[in-house]
CSV table of C-alpha atoms in Angstrom, one decimal:
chain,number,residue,atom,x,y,z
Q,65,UNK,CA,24.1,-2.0,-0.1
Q,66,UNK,CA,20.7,-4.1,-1.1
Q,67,UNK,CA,21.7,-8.0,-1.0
Q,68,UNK,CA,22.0,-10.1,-4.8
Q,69,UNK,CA,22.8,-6.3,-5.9
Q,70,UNK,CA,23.7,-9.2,-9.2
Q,71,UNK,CA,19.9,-9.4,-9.7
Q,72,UNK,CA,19.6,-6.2,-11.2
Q,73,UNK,CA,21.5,-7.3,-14.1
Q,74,UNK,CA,19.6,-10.0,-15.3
Q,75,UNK,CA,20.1,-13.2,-14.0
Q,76,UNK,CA,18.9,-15.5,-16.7
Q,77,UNK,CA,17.2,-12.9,-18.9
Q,78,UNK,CA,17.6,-9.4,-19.6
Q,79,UNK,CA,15.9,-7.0,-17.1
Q,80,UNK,CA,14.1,-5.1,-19.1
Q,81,UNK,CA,13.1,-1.2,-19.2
Q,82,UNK,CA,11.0,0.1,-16.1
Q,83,UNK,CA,7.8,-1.6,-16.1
Q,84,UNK,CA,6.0,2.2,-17.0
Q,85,UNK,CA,2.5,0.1,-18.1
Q,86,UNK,CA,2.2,-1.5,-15.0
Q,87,UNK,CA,3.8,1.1,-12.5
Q,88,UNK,CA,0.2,2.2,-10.8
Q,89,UNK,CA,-0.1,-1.4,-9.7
Q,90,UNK,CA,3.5,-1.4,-8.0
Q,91,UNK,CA,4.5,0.4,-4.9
Q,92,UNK,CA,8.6,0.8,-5.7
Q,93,UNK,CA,10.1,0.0,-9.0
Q,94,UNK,CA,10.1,-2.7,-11.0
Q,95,UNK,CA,11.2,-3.9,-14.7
Q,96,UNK,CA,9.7,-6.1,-17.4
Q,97,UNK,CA,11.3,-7.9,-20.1
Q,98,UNK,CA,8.5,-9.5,-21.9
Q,99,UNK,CA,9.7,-13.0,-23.1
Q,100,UNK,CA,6.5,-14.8,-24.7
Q,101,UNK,CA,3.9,-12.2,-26.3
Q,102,UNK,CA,2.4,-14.4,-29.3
Q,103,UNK,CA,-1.3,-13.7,-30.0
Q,104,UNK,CA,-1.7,-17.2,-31.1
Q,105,UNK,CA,-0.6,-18.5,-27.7
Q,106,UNK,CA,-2.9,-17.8,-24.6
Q,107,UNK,CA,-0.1,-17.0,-21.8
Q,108,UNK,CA,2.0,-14.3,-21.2
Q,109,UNK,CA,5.5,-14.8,-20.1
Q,110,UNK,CA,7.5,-12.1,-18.8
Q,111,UNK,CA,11.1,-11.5,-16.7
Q,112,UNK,CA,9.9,-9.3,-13.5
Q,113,UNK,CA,12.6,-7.4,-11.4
Q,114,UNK,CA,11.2,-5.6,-8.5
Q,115,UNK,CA,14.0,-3.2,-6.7
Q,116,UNK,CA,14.3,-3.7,-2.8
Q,117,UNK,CA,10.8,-2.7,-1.3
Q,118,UNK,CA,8.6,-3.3,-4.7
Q,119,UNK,CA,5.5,-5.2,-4.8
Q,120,UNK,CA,2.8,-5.4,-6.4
Q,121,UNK,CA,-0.3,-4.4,-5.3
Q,122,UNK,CA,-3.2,-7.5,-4.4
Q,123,UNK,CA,-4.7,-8.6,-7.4
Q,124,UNK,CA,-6.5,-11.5,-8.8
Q,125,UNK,CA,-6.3,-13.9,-12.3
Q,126,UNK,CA,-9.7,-13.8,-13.5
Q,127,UNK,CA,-10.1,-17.1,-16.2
Q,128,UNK,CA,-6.7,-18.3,-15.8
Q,129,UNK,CA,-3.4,-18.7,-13.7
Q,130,UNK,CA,-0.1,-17.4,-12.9
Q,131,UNK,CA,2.8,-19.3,-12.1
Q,132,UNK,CA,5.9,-17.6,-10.5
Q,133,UNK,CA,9.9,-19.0,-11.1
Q,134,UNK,CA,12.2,-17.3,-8.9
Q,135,UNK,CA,15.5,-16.8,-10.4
Q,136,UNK,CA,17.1,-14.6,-7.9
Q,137,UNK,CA,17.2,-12.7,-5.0
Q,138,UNK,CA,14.6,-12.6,-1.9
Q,139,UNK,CA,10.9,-11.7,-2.1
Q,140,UNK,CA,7.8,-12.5,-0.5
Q,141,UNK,CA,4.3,-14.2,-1.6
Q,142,UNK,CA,1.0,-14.1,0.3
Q,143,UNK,CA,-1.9,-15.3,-0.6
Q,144,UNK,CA,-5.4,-13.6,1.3
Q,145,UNK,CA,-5.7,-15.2,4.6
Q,146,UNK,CA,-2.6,-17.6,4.5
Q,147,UNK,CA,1.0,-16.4,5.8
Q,148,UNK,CA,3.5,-14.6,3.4
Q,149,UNK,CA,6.2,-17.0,2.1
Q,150,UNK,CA,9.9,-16.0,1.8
Q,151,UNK,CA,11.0,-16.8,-1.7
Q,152,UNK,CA,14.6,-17.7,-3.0
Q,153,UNK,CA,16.2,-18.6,-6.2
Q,154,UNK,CA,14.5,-21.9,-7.3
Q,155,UNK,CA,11.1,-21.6,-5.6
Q,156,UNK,CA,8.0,-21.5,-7.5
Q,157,UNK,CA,4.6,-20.7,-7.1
Q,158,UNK,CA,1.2,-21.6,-8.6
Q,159,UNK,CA,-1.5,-19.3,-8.2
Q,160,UNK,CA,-5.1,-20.4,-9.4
Q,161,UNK,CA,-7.8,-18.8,-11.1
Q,162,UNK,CA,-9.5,-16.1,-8.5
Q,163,UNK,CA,-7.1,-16.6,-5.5
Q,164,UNK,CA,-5.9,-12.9,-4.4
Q,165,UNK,CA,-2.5,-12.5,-4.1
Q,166,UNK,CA,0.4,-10.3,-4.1
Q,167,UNK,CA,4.2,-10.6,-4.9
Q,168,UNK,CA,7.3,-9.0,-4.6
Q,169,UNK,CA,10.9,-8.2,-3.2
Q,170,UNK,CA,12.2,-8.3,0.7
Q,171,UNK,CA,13.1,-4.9,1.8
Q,172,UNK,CA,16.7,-5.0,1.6
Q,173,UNK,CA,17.1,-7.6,-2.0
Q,174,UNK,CA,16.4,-7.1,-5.3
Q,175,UNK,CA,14.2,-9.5,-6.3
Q,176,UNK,CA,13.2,-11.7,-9.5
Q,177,UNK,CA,11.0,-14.2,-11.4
Q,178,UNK,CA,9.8,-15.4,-14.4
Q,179,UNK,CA,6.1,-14.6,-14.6
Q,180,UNK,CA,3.6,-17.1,-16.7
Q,181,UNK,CA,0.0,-15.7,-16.6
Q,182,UNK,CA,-3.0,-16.8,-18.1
Q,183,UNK,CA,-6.4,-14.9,-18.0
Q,184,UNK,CA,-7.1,-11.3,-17.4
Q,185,UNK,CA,-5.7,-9.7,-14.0
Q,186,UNK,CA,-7.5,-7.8,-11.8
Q,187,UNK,CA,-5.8,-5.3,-9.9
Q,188,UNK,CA,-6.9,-4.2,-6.4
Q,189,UNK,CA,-5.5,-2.3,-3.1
Q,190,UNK,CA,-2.0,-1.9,-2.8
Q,191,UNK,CA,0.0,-3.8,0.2
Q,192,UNK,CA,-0.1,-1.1,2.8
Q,193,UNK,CA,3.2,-0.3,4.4
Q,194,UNK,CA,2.7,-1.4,7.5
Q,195,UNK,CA,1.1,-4.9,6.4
Q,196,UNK,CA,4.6,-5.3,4.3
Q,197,UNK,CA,7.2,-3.9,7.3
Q,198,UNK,CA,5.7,-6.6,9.4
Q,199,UNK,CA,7.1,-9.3,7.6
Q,200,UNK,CA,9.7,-11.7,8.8
C-alpha cells in the first residue's frame, strides 16, 4: 500500500478527472481539478494529484511563473543543475520565468499541490527512469 493513500481523495479540493490534456507531458497518472480558469485573470490555478511514480516531464514557464502549494503527500522538485528537494504538506515552491524544472510524486506516495502558473509552458524531455530511481 502507497503512503497518504488519503491524498487521492482530495485533500483540500476535489481531485479532479485524469489529467487526459496534459497526459503526454506525464510519465504515470495524474488528475486536475482546475480551480481558477477566468480569461480576465492572467494565472491559472489548478489542484494536481500525481499517483505514486508520476511526474511531469522538464519543462519551462516562458513569460511568467509557477508557484507550487503542497497539500499532501510526498513528491520531489528539481530544478536543472541544483539537487531534487523532497516535498511535504505545507512546502512551497516558486519557480521563475525560464528556470527548467520538473515536479512530481515519490515512488511509493501519492502526491499533491495546488498549481499557480502564469505565462505559456514549454514542455520538454521527460525525467528518465533512471535519473528519478536515483532519488533519495
Amino acid at each position: 500500500m502507497a503512503k497518504h493513500e488519503e491524498v487521492k481523495n482530495g485533500v483540500i479540493f476535489p481531485v479532479g478527472e485524469k489529467n487526459e490534456a496534459f497526459a503526454q507531458y506525464f510519465v504515470g497518472q495524474s488528475y486536475l481539478q482546475t480551480l481558477v480558469a477566468d480569461p480576465k485573470v492572467h494565472v491559472g490555478v489548478g489542484n494536481v494529484t500525481f499517483e505514486p511514480g508520476c511526474r511531469n516531464n522538464w519543462h519551462i514557464h516562458r513569460n511568467g511563473f509557477q508557484i507550487l502549494l503542497v497539500t499532501g503527500g510526498e513528491g520531489w522538485y528539481q530544478e536543472e543543475g541544483k539537487a531534487a528537494q523532497f516535498l511535504k504538506a505545507g512546502d512551497v515552491i516558486v519557480t521563475h520565468d525560464g528556470v527548467k524544472h520538473w515536479h512530481g510524486a515519490t515512488k511509493d506516495s501519492w502526491f499533491e499541490h495546488i498549481a499557480i502558473t502564469a505565462g505559456t509552458p514549454e514542455w520538454l524531455e521527460p525525467v528518465t527512469d533512471e535519473h528519478y530511481n536515483d532519488l533519495k
